[in-house]
mmCIF file of C-alpha atoms in Angstrom:
data_model
loop_
_atom_site.group_PDB
_atom_site.id
_atom_site.type_symbol
_atom_site.label_atom_id
_atom_site.label_comp_id
_atom_site.label_asym_id
_atom_site.label_seq_id
_atom_site.Cartn_x
_atom_site.Cartn_y
_atom_site.Cartn_z
ATOM 1 C CA MET A 1 -15.535 94.148 -159.663
ATOM 2 C CA SER A 2 -14.462 91.163 -157.553
ATOM 3 C CA GLU A 3 -16.784 89.393 -155.117
ATOM 4 C CA LEU A 4 -14.896 90.949 -152.202
ATOM 5 C CA ASP A 5 -15.260 94.433 -153.723
ATOM 6 C CA GLU A 6 -19.011 93.872 -154.043
ATOM 7 C CA GLU A 7 -19.248 92.717 -150.418
ATOM 8 C CA ILE A 8 -17.277 95.743 -149.201
ATOM 9 C CA ALA A 9 -19.537 98.055 -151.252
ATOM 10 C CA LYS A 10 -22.558 96.422 -149.605
ATOM 11 C CA LEU A 11 -20.961 96.881 -146.170
ATOM 12 C CA GLN A 12 -20.368 100.566 -146.929
ATOM 13 C CA GLU A 13 -23.996 100.964 -147.995
ATOM 14 C CA MET A 14 -25.250 99.333 -144.777
ATOM 15 C CA TYR A 15 -22.894 101.451 -142.675
ATOM 16 C CA ASP A 16 -23.953 104.683 -144.393
ATOM 17 C CA SER A 17 -27.614 103.961 -143.653
ATOM 18 C CA SER A 18 -26.974 103.242 -139.946
ATOM 19 C CA GLU A 19 -26.877 105.556 -136.950
ATOM 20 C CA ASN A 20 -25.999 103.206 -134.094
ATOM 21 C CA VAL A 21 -23.250 100.745 -134.994
ATOM 22 C CA VAL A 22 -21.695 98.272 -132.547
ATOM 23 C CA PHE A 23 -18.613 96.174 -133.262
ATOM 24 C CA PHE A 24 -18.162 92.750 -131.634
ATOM 25 C CA GLY A 25 -14.639 91.408 -132.058
ATOM 26 C CA GLY A 26 -12.315 88.568 -131.200
ATOM 27 C CA ALA A 27 -8.707 87.452 -131.573
ATOM 28 C CA GLY A 28 -8.688 87.918 -135.354
ATOM 29 C CA VAL A 29 -8.793 91.685 -134.833
ATOM 30 C CA SER A 30 -5.364 91.613 -133.176
ATOM 31 C CA THR A 31 -3.544 88.881 -135.127
ATOM 32 C CA GLU A 32 -2.508 91.503 -137.707
ATOM 33 C CA SER A 33 -0.749 93.294 -134.831
ATOM 34 C CA GLY A 34 1.258 90.165 -134.027
ATOM 35 C CA VAL A 35 -0.902 88.912 -131.141
ATOM 36 C CA PRO A 36 -1.328 85.109 -131.354
ATOM 37 C CA ASP A 37 -4.874 83.772 -131.480
ATOM 38 C CA PHE A 38 -6.046 80.494 -130.000
ATOM 39 C CA ARG A 39 -7.830 78.398 -132.597
ATOM 40 C CA SER A 40 -6.229 78.975 -136.003
ATOM 41 C CA GLU A 41 -3.717 76.467 -137.406
ATOM 42 C CA ASP A 42 -0.774 78.219 -135.759
ATOM 43 C CA GLY A 43 -2.779 79.391 -132.744
ATOM 44 C CA LEU A 44 -1.982 78.596 -129.118
ATOM 45 C CA TYR A 45 -4.304 75.579 -128.996
ATOM 46 C CA HIS A 46 -2.273 73.872 -131.711
ATOM 47 C CA GLN A 47 1.095 74.363 -130.001
ATOM 48 C CA LYS A 48 2.656 71.871 -127.608
ATOM 49 C CA PHE A 49 2.943 72.777 -123.928
ATOM 50 C CA ASP A 50 3.328 70.816 -120.680
ATOM 51 C CA TYR A 51 -0.404 71.357 -120.076
ATOM 52 C CA PRO A 52 -3.232 72.310 -122.473
ATOM 53 C CA PRO A 53 -3.677 76.123 -122.743
ATOM 54 C CA GLU A 54 -7.275 75.806 -121.438
ATOM 55 C CA THR A 55 -5.871 74.182 -118.287
ATOM 56 C CA MET A 56 -3.100 76.745 -117.790
ATOM 57 C CA LEU A 57 -5.550 79.606 -118.237
ATOM 58 C CA SER A 58 -7.991 78.266 -115.645
ATOM 59 C CA HIS A 59 -8.677 79.672 -112.190
ATOM 60 C CA SER A 60 -7.847 76.388 -110.456
ATOM 61 C CA PHE A 61 -4.499 76.130 -112.279
ATOM 62 C CA PHE A 62 -3.644 79.708 -111.298
ATOM 63 C CA MET A 63 -4.413 78.890 -107.665
ATOM 64 C CA THR A 64 -2.402 75.645 -107.589
ATOM 65 C CA HIS A 65 0.361 76.069 -110.225
ATOM 66 C CA ARG A 66 1.098 79.782 -110.108
ATOM 67 C CA GLU A 67 4.682 79.569 -111.401
ATOM 68 C CA GLU A 68 3.629 77.483 -114.409
ATOM 69 C CA PHE A 69 0.724 79.864 -115.035
ATOM 70 C CA TYR A 70 3.059 82.854 -115.127
ATOM 71 C CA LYS A 71 5.587 81.091 -117.316
ATOM 72 C CA PHE A 72 2.856 80.659 -119.947
ATOM 73 C CA TYR A 73 1.299 84.078 -119.309
ATOM 74 C CA TYR A 74 4.619 85.924 -119.643
ATOM 75 C CA GLU A 75 5.532 84.113 -122.836
ATOM 76 C CA LYS A 76 2.216 84.007 -124.681
ATOM 77 C CA LEU A 77 -0.112 86.721 -123.347
ATOM 78 C CA LEU A 78 2.222 89.580 -122.375
ATOM 79 C CA VAL A 79 3.103 90.296 -125.993
ATOM 80 C CA GLU A 80 5.514 93.219 -126.211
ATOM 81 C CA GLY A 81 5.933 95.879 -128.887
ATOM 82 C CA ILE A 82 2.450 95.481 -130.351
ATOM 83 C CA GLU A 83 0.632 98.412 -131.925
ATOM 84 C CA PRO A 84 -2.935 98.933 -133.154
ATOM 85 C CA ASN A 85 -3.467 97.827 -136.761
ATOM 86 C CA THR A 86 -5.734 99.203 -139.493
ATOM 87 C CA ALA A 87 -8.822 97.561 -137.978
ATOM 88 C CA HIS A 88 -8.283 99.118 -134.530
ATOM 89 C CA LYS A 89 -7.599 102.521 -136.108
ATOM 90 C CA LYS A 90 -10.639 102.422 -138.395
ATOM 91 C CA LEU A 91 -12.936 101.489 -135.495
ATOM 92 C CA ALA A 92 -11.553 104.393 -133.450
ATOM 93 C CA GLU A 93 -12.223 106.685 -136.411
ATOM 94 C CA MET A 94 -15.786 105.364 -136.721
ATOM 95 C CA GLU A 95 -16.381 106.165 -133.053
ATOM 96 C CA GLU A 96 -14.859 109.619 -133.447
ATOM 97 C CA LYS A 97 -17.261 110.337 -136.354
ATOM 98 C CA GLY A 98 -20.166 109.422 -134.076
ATOM 99 C CA LYS A 99 -21.584 106.326 -135.794
ATOM 100 C CA LEU A 100 -19.861 103.581 -133.856
ATOM 101 C CA LYS A 101 -21.311 103.631 -130.339
ATOM 102 C CA ALA A 102 -19.422 100.744 -128.720
ATOM 103 C CA ILE A 103 -16.858 98.000 -129.165
ATOM 104 C CA VAL A 104 -17.454 94.695 -127.414
ATOM 105 C CA THR A 105 -14.224 92.692 -127.423
ATOM 106 C CA GLN A 106 -13.054 89.296 -126.251
ATOM 107 C CA ASN A 107 -9.437 90.499 -126.483
ATOM 108 C CA ILE A 108 -7.323 91.416 -123.469
ATOM 109 C CA ASP A 109 -4.532 93.361 -125.221
ATOM 110 C CA GLY A 110 -5.822 96.931 -124.787
ATOM 111 C CA LEU A 111 -5.164 97.795 -128.445
ATOM 112 C CA HIS A 112 -8.607 99.323 -129.037
ATOM 113 C CA GLN A 113 -7.960 101.952 -126.359
ATOM 114 C CA LYS A 114 -4.416 102.466 -127.631
ATOM 115 C CA ALA A 115 -5.918 103.269 -131.053
ATOM 116 C CA GLY A 116 -8.179 105.876 -129.438
ATOM 117 C CA SER A 117 -11.455 104.034 -128.848
ATOM 118 C CA LYS A 118 -13.305 105.123 -125.698
ATOM 119 C CA ALA A 119 -16.462 102.971 -125.395
ATOM 120 C CA VAL A 120 -14.884 99.522 -125.086
ATOM 121 C CA TYR A 121 -16.419 96.603 -123.193
ATOM 122 C CA GLU A 122 -13.650 94.096 -122.453
ATOM 123 C CA LEU A 123 -15.533 90.866 -121.765
ATOM 124 C CA HIS A 124 -12.449 88.906 -120.762
ATOM 125 C CA GLY A 125 -10.630 91.667 -118.889
ATOM 126 C CA THR A 126 -7.257 93.157 -119.817
ATOM 127 C CA VAL A 127 -3.538 92.676 -119.293
ATOM 128 C CA MET A 128 -3.387 96.437 -118.626
ATOM 129 C CA ARG A 129 -4.887 96.032 -115.121
ATOM 130 C CA ASN A 130 -3.451 93.859 -112.374
ATOM 131 C CA TYR A 131 -3.994 93.764 -108.636
ATOM 132 C CA CYS A 132 -2.476 92.370 -105.443
ATOM 133 C CA MET A 133 -4.480 89.435 -104.103
ATOM 134 C CA GLU A 134 -3.663 90.460 -100.513
ATOM 135 C CA CYS A 135 -4.084 94.241 -100.283
ATOM 136 C CA GLY A 136 -5.775 95.017 -103.600
ATOM 137 C CA LYS A 137 -3.152 97.494 -104.825
ATOM 138 C CA ALA A 138 -3.392 98.071 -108.595
ATOM 139 C CA PHE A 139 -0.483 97.633 -111.007
ATOM 140 C CA ASP A 140 -0.130 98.550 -114.670
ATOM 141 C CA LEU A 141 1.308 96.628 -117.604
ATOM 142 C CA ASP A 142 4.772 98.167 -117.203
ATOM 143 C CA TYR A 143 5.043 96.781 -113.676
ATOM 144 C CA MET A 144 4.241 93.289 -114.970
ATOM 145 C CA LEU A 145 6.697 93.585 -117.839
ATOM 146 C CA LYS A 146 9.425 94.624 -115.403
ATOM 147 C CA ALA A 147 8.649 91.562 -113.272
ATOM 148 C CA LYS A 148 8.884 89.439 -116.415
ATOM 149 C CA HIS A 149 12.240 90.956 -117.418
ATOM 150 C CA ASP A 150 13.574 90.706 -113.855
ATOM 151 C CA GLY A 151 12.850 86.974 -113.905
ATOM 152 C CA ASP A 152 10.230 87.095 -111.150
ATOM 153 C CA LYS A 153 8.519 83.731 -111.355
ATOM 154 C CA ILE A 154 5.456 85.249 -109.661
ATOM 155 C CA PRO A 155 5.042 89.073 -109.693
ATOM 156 C CA LYS A 156 4.835 90.459 -106.170
ATOM 157 C CA CYS A 157 3.160 93.533 -104.684
ATOM 158 C CA ASP A 158 5.663 96.271 -103.796
ATOM 159 C CA ALA A 159 3.494 97.290 -100.826
ATOM 160 C CA CYS A 160 2.747 94.036 -99.000
ATOM 161 C CA GLY A 161 4.588 91.315 -100.925
ATOM 162 C CA GLY A 162 1.394 89.516 -101.971
ATOM 163 C CA ASP A 163 1.016 87.724 -105.305
ATOM 164 C CA ILE A 164 -0.345 89.780 -108.187
ATOM 165 C CA LYS A 165 -3.171 88.525 -110.389
ATOM 166 C CA PRO A 166 -3.931 89.925 -113.850
ATOM 167 C CA ASP A 167 -7.427 91.379 -114.282
ATOM 168 C CA VAL A 168 -8.083 88.748 -116.940
ATOM 169 C CA VAL A 169 -11.089 86.420 -116.869
ATOM 170 C CA LEU A 170 -9.740 82.877 -116.580
ATOM 171 C CA TYR A 171 -11.618 79.681 -117.372
ATOM 172 C CA GLU A 172 -13.950 78.800 -114.449
ATOM 173 C CA GLU A 173 -14.356 82.505 -113.620
ATOM 174 C CA GLY A 174 -17.484 84.507 -114.363
ATOM 175 C CA LEU A 175 -17.547 87.567 -116.586
ATOM 176 C CA ASP A 176 -17.766 90.972 -114.920
ATOM 177 C CA THR A 177 -21.476 91.756 -114.476
ATOM 178 C CA ALA A 178 -21.249 95.483 -115.208
ATOM 179 C CA THR A 179 -19.219 94.854 -118.378
ATOM 180 C CA VAL A 180 -21.709 92.268 -119.650
ATOM 181 C CA GLU A 181 -24.690 94.484 -118.869
ATOM 182 C CA GLY A 182 -23.091 97.411 -120.692
ATOM 183 C CA ALA A 183 -22.302 95.234 -123.704
ATOM 184 C CA VAL A 184 -25.835 93.827 -123.809
ATOM 185 C CA ARG A 185 -27.370 97.310 -123.663
ATOM 186 C CA ALA A 186 -25.155 98.491 -126.512
ATOM 187 C CA ILE A 187 -25.977 95.468 -128.688
ATOM 188 C CA GLU A 188 -29.718 95.743 -127.990
ATOM 189 C CA LYS A 189 -29.742 99.389 -129.097
ATOM 190 C CA ALA A 190 -27.650 98.861 -132.223
ATOM 191 C CA ASP A 191 -29.209 99.198 -135.669
ATOM 192 C CA MET A 192 -26.108 97.553 -137.151
ATOM 193 C CA LEU A 193 -23.884 94.897 -135.578
ATOM 194 C CA ILE A 194 -20.516 94.109 -137.158
ATOM 195 C CA ILE A 195 -18.895 90.915 -135.893
ATOM 196 C CA GLY A 196 -15.246 90.506 -136.797
ATOM 197 C CA GLY A 197 -12.312 88.216 -136.171
ATOM 198 C CA THR A 198 -14.061 85.727 -133.913
ATOM 199 C CA SER A 199 -14.986 82.069 -134.339
ATOM 200 C CA LEU A 200 -17.949 82.611 -131.986
ATOM 201 C CA VAL A 201 -17.276 79.435 -130.020
ATOM 202 C CA VAL A 202 -16.347 80.936 -126.628
ATOM 203 C CA TYR A 203 -19.360 81.247 -124.359
ATOM 204 C CA PRO A 204 -20.903 83.120 -122.676
ATOM 205 C CA ALA A 205 -19.288 85.909 -124.743
ATOM 206 C CA ALA A 206 -20.496 84.587 -128.113
ATOM 207 C CA GLY A 207 -24.054 84.370 -126.790
ATOM 208 C CA LEU A 208 -24.239 88.151 -126.435
ATOM 209 C CA ILE A 209 -24.855 88.589 -130.160
ATOM 210 C CA ASP A 210 -28.284 86.993 -129.586
ATOM 211 C CA TYR A 211 -29.374 90.322 -128.080
ATOM 212 C CA TYR A 212 -29.135 91.990 -131.493
ATOM 213 C CA ARG A 213 -32.602 92.409 -133.017
ATOM 214 C CA GLY A 214 -31.812 94.400 -136.158
ATOM 215 C CA ASN A 215 -31.504 93.383 -139.803
ATOM 216 C CA LYS A 216 -27.936 94.563 -140.489
ATOM 217 C CA LEU A 217 -25.839 91.776 -138.995
ATOM 218 C CA VAL A 218 -22.439 91.653 -140.693
ATOM 219 C CA LEU A 219 -19.903 88.891 -140.145
ATOM 220 C CA ILE A 220 -16.278 89.415 -141.182
ATOM 221 C CA ASN A 221 -14.001 86.452 -140.498
ATOM 222 C CA ARG A 222 -11.347 84.491 -142.369
ATOM 223 C CA ASP A 223 -13.108 81.192 -141.682
ATOM 224 C CA VAL A 224 -16.714 80.016 -141.662
ATOM 225 C CA THR A 225 -18.562 80.391 -138.326
ATOM 226 C CA ALA A 226 -21.754 78.901 -136.934
ATOM 227 C CA ALA A 227 -23.410 82.329 -137.194
ATOM 228 C CA ASP A 228 -22.786 82.776 -140.945
ATOM 229 C CA ARG A 229 -26.292 81.597 -141.822
ATOM 230 C CA ARG A 230 -27.832 84.225 -139.522
ATOM 231 C CA ALA A 231 -25.913 87.154 -140.960
ATOM 232 C CA ASN A 232 -27.272 89.593 -143.526
ATOM 233 C CA LEU A 233 -23.774 89.937 -144.987
ATOM 234 C CA VAL A 234 -20.830 87.540 -144.647
ATOM 235 C CA ILE A 235 -17.312 88.480 -145.744
ATOM 236 C CA HIS A 236 -14.595 85.832 -145.543
ATOM 237 C CA ALA A 237 -11.472 87.983 -145.422
ATOM 238 C CA LYS A 238 -9.081 89.602 -142.966
ATOM 239 C CA ILE A 239 -10.809 92.193 -140.824
ATOM 240 C CA GLY A 240 -8.126 94.851 -141.408
ATOM 241 C CA GLU A 241 -8.273 94.377 -145.160
ATOM 242 C CA VAL A 242 -12.032 94.927 -145.135
ATOM 243 C CA LEU A 243 -12.376 97.774 -142.645
ATOM 244 C CA SER A 244 -9.489 99.741 -144.162
ATOM 245 C CA GLN A 245 -11.638 100.244 -147.264
ATOM 246 C CA ILE A 246 -14.669 101.590 -145.398
ATOM 247 C CA LYS A 247 -15.217 105.356 -145.296
ATOM 248 C CA ALA A 248 -16.052 106.262 -141.711
#
């Protein structure tokens, strides 16, 4: 039995003995679906743009350089043709079986819901929701994709002509209070917390794991993280590869 097989067996054992599991995930959960992450070697932060990605994804940049913001947003964050992968599907199955009580995600791609998950706390918002900054009218992803394909440099409201803003938390913006409170409650109640596909360097999101008080903290990530030493089980592998082998 390989070391990975032993770790997965241990994960299964911990899962089987738990009743209230929460999953906390990041970009690594969606990379297997073709969604680019930020910090890996070929991630967005290592590509060359006119401005650093952190700058282009900031509130002040959106307010002052809206065309440049949307050029980057269209190209890098409105990823088309993506589907849930084995990790998303397994988590949805875990919820359906009644053990997984919540998913707390830093991702904005909506793939957890597409896979069938219901209790999802999206800390950084979602590309699925968008709204007019003037009249507040809501728009879905299809509307934004049409604007992208039509060559609209800034998507406009079809009711009042105002600029549309994605319901995504940009740098310099605070997290949604209700979402954070829901995520904290779920983590506090969990008897098992599985953290997957996140480098745990983006705050305040990464700080939410401090609310976990149990003794079944599992960390699944390709690379080493600062929280490895705190975990009861660490598995350095792809999240889909690991979760696909777990019986829900």
